[in-house]
Tab-separated table of C-alpha atoms and ligand atoms in Angstrom:
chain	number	residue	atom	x	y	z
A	28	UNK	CA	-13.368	-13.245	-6.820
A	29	UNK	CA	-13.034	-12.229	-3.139
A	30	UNK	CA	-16.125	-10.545	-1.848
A	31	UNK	CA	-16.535	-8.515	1.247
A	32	UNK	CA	-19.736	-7.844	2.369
A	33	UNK	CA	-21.287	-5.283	4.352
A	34	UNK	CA	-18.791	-6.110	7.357
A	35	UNK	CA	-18.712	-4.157	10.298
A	36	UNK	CA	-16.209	-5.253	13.355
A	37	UNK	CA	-14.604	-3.898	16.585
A	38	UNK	CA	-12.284	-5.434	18.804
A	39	UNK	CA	-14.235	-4.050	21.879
A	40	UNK	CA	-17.351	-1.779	21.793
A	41	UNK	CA	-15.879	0.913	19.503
A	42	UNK	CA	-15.995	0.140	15.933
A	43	UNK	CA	-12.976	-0.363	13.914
A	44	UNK	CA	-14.875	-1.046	10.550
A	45	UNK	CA	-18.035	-0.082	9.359
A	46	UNK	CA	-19.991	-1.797	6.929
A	47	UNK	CA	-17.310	-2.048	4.558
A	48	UNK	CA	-18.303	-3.636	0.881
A	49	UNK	CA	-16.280	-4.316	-2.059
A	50	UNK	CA	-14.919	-7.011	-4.635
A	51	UNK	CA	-11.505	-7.998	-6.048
A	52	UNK	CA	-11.264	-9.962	-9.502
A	53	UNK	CA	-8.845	-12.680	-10.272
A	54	UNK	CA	-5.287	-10.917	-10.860
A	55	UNK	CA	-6.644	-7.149	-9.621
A	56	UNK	CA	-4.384	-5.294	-7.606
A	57	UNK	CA	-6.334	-3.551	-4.788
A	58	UNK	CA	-4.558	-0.856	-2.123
A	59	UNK	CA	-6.024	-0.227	0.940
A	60	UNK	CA	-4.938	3.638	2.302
A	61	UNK	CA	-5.502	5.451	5.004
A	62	UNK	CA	-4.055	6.693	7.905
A	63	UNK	CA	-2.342	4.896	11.126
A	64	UNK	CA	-4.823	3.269	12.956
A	65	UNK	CA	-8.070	3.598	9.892
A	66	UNK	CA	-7.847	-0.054	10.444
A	67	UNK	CA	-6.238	-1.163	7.514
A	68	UNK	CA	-4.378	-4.143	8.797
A	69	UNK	CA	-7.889	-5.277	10.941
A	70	UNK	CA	-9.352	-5.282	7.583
A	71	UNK	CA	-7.128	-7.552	5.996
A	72	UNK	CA	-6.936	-9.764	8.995
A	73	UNK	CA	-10.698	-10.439	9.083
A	74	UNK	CA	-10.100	-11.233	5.334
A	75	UNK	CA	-7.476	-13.732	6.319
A	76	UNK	CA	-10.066	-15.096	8.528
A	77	UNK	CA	-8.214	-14.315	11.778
A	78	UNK	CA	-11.616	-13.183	13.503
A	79	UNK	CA	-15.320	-14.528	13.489
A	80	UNK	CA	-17.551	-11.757	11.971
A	81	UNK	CA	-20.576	-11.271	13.932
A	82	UNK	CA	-21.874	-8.869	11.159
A	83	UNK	CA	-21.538	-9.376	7.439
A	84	UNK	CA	-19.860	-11.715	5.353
A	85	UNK	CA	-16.746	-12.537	3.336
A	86	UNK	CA	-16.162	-14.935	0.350
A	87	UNK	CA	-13.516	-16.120	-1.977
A	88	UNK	CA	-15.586	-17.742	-4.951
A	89	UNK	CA	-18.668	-19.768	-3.137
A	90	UNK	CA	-16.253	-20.087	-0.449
A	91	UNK	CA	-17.214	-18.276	3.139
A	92	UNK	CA	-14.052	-17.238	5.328
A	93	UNK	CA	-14.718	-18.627	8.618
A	94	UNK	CA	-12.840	-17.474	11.529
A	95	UNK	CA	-11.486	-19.463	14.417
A	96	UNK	CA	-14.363	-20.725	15.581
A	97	UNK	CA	-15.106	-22.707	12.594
A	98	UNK	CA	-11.532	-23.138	11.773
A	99	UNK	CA	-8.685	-24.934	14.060
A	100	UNK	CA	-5.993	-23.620	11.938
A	101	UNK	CA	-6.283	-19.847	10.606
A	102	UNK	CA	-6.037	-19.666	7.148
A	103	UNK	CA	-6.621	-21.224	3.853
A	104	UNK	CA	-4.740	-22.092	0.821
A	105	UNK	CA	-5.576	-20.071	-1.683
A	106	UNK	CA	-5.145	-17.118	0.151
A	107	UNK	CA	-1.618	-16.145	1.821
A	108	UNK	CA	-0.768	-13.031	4.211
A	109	UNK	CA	2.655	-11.535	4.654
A	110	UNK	CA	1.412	-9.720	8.019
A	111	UNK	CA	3.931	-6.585	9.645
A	112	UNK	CA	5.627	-8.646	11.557
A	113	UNK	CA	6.779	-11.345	9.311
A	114	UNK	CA	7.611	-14.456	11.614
A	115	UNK	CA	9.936	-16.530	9.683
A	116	UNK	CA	12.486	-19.534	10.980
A	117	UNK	CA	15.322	-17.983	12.054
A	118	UNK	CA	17.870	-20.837	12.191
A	119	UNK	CA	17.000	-21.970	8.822
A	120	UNK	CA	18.501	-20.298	5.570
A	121	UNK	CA	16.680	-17.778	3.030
A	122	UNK	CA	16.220	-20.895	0.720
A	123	UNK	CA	15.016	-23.006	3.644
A	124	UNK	CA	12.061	-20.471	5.064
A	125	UNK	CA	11.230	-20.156	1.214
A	126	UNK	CA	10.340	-23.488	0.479
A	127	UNK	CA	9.027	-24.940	3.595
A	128	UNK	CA	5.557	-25.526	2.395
A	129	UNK	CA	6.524	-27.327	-0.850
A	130	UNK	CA	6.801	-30.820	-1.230
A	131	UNK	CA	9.544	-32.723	-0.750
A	132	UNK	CA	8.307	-35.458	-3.350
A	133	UNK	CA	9.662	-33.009	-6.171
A	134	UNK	CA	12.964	-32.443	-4.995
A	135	UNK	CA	13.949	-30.741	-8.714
A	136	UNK	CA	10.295	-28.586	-9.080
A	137	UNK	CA	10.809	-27.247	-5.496
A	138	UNK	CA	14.551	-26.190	-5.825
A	139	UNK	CA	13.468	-23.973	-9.263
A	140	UNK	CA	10.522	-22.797	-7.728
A	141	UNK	CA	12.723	-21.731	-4.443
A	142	UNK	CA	15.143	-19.917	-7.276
A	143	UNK	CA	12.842	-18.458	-9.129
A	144	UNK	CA	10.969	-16.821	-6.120
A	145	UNK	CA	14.325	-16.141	-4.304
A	146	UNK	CA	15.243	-13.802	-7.833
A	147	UNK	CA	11.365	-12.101	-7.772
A	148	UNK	CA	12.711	-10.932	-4.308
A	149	UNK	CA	16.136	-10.287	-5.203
A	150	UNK	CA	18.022	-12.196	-2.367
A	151	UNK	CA	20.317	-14.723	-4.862
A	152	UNK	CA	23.622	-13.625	-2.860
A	153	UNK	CA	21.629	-14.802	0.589
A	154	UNK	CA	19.930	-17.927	-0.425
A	155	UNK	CA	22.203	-19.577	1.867
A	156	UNK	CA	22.273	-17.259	4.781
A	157	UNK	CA	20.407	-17.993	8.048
A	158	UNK	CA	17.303	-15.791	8.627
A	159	UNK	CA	18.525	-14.390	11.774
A	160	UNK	CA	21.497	-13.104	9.882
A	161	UNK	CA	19.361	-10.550	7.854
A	162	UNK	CA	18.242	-7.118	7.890
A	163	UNK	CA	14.491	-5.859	8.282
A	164	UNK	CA	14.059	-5.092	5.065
A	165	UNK	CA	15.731	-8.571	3.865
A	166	UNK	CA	13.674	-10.711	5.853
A	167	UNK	CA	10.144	-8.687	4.609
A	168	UNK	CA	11.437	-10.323	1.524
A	169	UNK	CA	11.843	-13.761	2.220
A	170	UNK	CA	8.692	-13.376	3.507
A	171	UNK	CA	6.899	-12.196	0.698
A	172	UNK	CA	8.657	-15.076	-1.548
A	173	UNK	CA	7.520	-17.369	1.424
A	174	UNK	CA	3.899	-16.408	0.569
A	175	UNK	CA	4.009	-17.084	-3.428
A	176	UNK	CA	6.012	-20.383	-2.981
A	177	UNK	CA	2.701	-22.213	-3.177
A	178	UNK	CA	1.460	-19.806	-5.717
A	179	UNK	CA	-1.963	-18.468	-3.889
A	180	UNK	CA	-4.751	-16.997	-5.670
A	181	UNK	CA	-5.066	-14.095	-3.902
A	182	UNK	CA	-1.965	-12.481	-1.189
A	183	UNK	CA	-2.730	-10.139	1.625
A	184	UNK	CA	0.046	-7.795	2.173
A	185	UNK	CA	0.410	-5.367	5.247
A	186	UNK	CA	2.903	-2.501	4.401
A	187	UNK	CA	5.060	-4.851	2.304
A	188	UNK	CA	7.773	-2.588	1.566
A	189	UNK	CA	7.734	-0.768	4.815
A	190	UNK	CA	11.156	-2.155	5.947
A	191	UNK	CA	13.078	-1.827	2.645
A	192	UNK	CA	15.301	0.743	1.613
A	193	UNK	CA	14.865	2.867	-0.705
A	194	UNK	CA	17.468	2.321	-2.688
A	195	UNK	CA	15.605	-1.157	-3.688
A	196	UNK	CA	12.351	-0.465	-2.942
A	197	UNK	CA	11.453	0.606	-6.192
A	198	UNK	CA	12.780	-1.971	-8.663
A	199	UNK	CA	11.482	-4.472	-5.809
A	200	UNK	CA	8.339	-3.236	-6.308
A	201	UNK	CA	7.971	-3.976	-10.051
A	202	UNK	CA	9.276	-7.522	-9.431
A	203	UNK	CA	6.479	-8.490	-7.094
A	204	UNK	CA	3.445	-7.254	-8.707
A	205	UNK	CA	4.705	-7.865	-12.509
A	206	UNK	CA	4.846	-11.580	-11.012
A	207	UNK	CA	1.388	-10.660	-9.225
A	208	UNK	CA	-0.069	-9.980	-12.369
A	209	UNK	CA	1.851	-12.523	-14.273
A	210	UNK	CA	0.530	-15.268	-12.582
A	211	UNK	CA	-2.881	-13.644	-12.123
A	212	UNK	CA	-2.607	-14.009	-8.418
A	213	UNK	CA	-5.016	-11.075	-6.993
A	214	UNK	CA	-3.419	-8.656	-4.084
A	215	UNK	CA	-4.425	-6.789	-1.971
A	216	UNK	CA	-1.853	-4.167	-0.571
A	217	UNK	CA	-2.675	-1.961	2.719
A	218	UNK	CA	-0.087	0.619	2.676
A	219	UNK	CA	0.359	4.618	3.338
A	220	UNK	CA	2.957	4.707	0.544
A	221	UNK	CA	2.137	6.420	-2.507
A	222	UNK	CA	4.642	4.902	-4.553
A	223	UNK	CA	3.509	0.994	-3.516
A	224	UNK	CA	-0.001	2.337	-5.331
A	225	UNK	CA	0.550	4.606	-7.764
A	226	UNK	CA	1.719	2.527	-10.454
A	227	UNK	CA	0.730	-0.856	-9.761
A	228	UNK	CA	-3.173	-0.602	-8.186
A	229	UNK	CA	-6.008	-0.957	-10.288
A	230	UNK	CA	-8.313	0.030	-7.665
A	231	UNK	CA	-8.217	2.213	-4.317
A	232	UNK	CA	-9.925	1.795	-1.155
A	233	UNK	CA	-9.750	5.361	1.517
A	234	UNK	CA	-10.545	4.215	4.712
A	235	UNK	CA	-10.859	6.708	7.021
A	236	UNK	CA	-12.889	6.839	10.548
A	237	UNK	CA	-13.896	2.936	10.169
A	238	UNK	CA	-15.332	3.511	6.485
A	239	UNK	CA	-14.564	3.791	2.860
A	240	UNK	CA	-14.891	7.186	2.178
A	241	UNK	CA	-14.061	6.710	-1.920
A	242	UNK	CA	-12.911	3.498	-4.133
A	243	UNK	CA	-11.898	4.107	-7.948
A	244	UNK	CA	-8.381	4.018	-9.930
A	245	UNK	CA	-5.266	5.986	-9.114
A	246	UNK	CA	-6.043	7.805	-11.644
A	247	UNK	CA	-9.423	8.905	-11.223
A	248	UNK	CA	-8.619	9.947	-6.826
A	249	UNK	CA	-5.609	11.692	-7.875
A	250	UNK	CA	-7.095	13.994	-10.617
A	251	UNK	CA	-10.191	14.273	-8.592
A	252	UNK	CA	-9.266	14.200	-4.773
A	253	UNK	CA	-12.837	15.300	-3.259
A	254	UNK	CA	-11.286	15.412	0.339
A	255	UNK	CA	-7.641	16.685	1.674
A	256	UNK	CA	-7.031	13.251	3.060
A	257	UNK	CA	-6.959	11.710	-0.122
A	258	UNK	CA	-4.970	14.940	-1.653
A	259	UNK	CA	-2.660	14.073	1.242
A	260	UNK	CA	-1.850	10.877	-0.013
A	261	UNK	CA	-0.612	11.571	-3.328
A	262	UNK	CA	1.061	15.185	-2.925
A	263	UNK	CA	1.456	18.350	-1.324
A	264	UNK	CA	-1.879	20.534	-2.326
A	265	UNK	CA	-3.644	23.852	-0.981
A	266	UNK	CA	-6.961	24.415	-0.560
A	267	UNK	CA	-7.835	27.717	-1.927
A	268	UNK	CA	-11.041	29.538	-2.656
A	269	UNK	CA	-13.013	29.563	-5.096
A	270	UNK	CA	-10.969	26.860	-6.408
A	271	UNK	CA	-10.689	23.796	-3.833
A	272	UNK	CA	-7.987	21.270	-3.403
A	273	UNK	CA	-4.968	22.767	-5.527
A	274	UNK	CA	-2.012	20.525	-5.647
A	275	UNK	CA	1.555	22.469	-5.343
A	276	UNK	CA	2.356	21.840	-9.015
A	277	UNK	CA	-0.890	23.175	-10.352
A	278	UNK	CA	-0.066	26.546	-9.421
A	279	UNK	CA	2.091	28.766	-11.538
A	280	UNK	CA	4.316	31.865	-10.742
A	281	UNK	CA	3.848	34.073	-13.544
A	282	UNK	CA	4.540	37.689	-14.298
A	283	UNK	CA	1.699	39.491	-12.758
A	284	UNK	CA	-1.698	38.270	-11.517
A	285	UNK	CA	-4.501	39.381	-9.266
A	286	UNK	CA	-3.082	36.460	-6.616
A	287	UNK	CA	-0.107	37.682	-4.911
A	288	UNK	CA	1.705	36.358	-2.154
A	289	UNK	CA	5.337	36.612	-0.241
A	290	UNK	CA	7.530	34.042	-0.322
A	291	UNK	CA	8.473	32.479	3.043
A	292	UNK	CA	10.811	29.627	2.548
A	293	UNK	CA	11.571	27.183	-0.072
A	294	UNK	CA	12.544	23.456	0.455
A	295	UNK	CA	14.905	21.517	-2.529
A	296	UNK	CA	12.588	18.594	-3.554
A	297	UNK	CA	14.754	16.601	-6.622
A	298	UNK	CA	13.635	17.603	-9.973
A	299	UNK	CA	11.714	21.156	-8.232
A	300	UNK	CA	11.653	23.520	-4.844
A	301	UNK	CA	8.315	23.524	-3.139
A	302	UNK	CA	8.249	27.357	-2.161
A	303	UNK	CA	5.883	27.707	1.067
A	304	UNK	CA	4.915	31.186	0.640
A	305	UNK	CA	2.385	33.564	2.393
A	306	UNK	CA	-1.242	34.069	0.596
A	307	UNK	CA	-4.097	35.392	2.594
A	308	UNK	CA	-2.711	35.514	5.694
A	309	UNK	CA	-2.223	31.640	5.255
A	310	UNK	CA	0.408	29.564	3.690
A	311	UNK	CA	0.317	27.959	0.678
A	312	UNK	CA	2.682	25.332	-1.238
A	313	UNK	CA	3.609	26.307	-4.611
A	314	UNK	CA	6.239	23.827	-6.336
A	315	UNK	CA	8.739	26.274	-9.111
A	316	UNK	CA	11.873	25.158	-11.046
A	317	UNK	CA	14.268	27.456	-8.848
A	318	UNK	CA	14.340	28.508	-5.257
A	319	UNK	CA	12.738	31.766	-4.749
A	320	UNK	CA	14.568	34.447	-1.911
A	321	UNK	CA	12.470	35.077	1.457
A	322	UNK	CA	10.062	38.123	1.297
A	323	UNK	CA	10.251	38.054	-3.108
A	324	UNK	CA	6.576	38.803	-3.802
A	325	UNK	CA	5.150	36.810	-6.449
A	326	UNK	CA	1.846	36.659	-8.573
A	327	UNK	CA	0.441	33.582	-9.209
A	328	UNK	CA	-1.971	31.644	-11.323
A	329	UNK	CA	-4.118	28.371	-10.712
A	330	UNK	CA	-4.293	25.735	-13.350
A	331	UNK	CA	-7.820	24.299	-13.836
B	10	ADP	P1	-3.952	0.408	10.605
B	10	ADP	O1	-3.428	-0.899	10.109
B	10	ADP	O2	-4.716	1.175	9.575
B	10	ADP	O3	-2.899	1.252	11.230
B	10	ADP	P2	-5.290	-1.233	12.623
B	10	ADP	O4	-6.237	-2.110	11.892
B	10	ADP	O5	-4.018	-1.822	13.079
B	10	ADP	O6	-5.037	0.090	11.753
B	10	ADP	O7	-6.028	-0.635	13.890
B	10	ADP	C1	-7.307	-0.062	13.822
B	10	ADP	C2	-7.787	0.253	15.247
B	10	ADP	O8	-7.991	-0.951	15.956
B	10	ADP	C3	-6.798	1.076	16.053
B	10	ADP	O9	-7.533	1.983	16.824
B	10	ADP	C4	-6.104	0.038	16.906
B	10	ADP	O10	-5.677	0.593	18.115
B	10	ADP	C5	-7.207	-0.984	17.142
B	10	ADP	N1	-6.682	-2.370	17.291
B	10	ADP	C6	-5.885	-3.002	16.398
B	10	ADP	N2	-5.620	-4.262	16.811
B	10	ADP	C7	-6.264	-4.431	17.986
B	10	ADP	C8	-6.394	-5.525	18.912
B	10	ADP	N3	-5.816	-6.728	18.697
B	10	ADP	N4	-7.149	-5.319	20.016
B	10	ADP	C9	-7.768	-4.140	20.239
B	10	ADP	N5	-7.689	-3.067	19.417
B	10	ADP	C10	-6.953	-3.205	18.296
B	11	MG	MG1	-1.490	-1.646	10.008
């Protein structure tokens, strides 16, 4: 179990964390949100060890995480980080960069483990190509295979889809954390992307202005947002008196109602139209099945 403890840090005076506490179990899947610059990624490098802590504490089992001071080399090896800017060999292959920290004394166990990882991160047709030959997105995911090759028991990962297309992103997704949670190696993923949480977290952490403003399931912050900023995160929402945070698809256009507003625009959004339409003198986000005409007054009901 990796336990963070009451840790507060700042780079200079200002502080970029403040006493920020919480646990992750053997396996668990843990997401880090918030927005650009909550100091997500400072979070998970103090985890990784990359600073000393001058308040509070972190552990992996009985084991403290020391930072450079007590440490020559950052890091340990139960505990891997695929950082934003992945720094992989560039003049070596896919399969190369993959299995550079396994042993050469098991020539056969470290060319199926290179296979295996290469097909978690669905790169088979480049397992030959030099690094420096790949895209973006390719090389985030030799570097994520890079970090399981020695199969950690717990894997930092800084926005580790960011760079991905979204053609793949999705089925790449799956992959990693079914393997994740195959091999019961814990993770935890800071991200701003919805979809890298929603179905693969078991627990959220909101940071926002250097502290954890709410930690529970998916689940339980999306049907129960208590702030807009986590609202933000999931959908688009309203908030609406009497009845609070309203997401866009809990708000119905019926046939007549005491709520009426005029419609201003409305935006195509895949399986819906999110109609932006004029309530109040404000504007509110209602998502409908068709796209409404500018100026069509509608009634509308809430959904509690
Ligand atoms: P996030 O990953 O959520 O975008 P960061 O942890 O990168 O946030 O940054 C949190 C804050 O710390 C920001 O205000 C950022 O400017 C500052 N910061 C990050 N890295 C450094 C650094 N090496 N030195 C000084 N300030 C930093
Ligand atoms: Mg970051």
């Amino acid at each position: 179990m990796l336990q963070v403890k009451n840790v507060t840090f700042g780079y200079s005076k200002t502080k970029v964390l403040k006493a920020i506490d919480f646990k992750v179990k053997a396996g668990e899947n843990l997401a880090i949100i918030g927005e650009s610059g909550s100091g997500k990624s400072t979070l998970l490098k103090l985890i990784y060890g990359e600073y000393d802590l001058k308040q509070g504490n972190i552990f992996w089992k009985d084991e403290e995480i020391l930072g450079p001071k007590y440490n020559l080399v950052v890091g340990y090896d139960f505990m891997k980080y695929v950082t934003q800017e992945f720094d992989l060999m560039p003049f070596t292959t896919v399969a190369e960069n993959i299995g550079k920290f396994l042993s050469n004394f098991y020539p056969v166990e470290k060319q199926e483990r290179t296979k295996e990882l290469i097909e978690v991160v669905e790169l088979e047709a480049f397992a030959n190509t030099k690094v420096k030959l790949l895209s973006g997105g390719q090389k985030q995911r030799v570097a994520i295979a890079r970090a399981l090759a020695k199969q950690p028991e717990i894997l930092l990962l800084d926005e580790p889809f960011s760079h991905i297309d979204n053609f793949q992103k999705q089925g790449l997704r799956r992959n990693v954390f079914n393997y994740l949670k195959a091999k019961n190696i814990a993770c935890i993923v800071a991200t701003h992307d919805r979809n890298d949480v929603l179905g693969f977290a078991d627990q959220i952490i909101v940071l926002n202005e250097s502290e954890i403003i709410a930690k529970d399931t998916p689940q339980n912050l999306y049907k129960n947002p208590k702030l807009p900023l986590i609202a933000s995160f999931f959908s688009e929402f309203n908030v609406i008196e009497p009845y609070g945070i309203v997401y866009a698809h809990h708000i119905k256009i019926v046939d007549k109602s005491d709520l009426k507003a005029v419609v201003k625009r409305s935006y195509f959004n895949g399986n819906s139209w999110l109609v932006e339409a004029i309530y109040n003198s404000g504007s509110i986000i209602v998502e409908h099945h068709i796209e409404l005409e500018k100026e069509k007054l509608i009634c509308l009901k809430v959904l509690t």
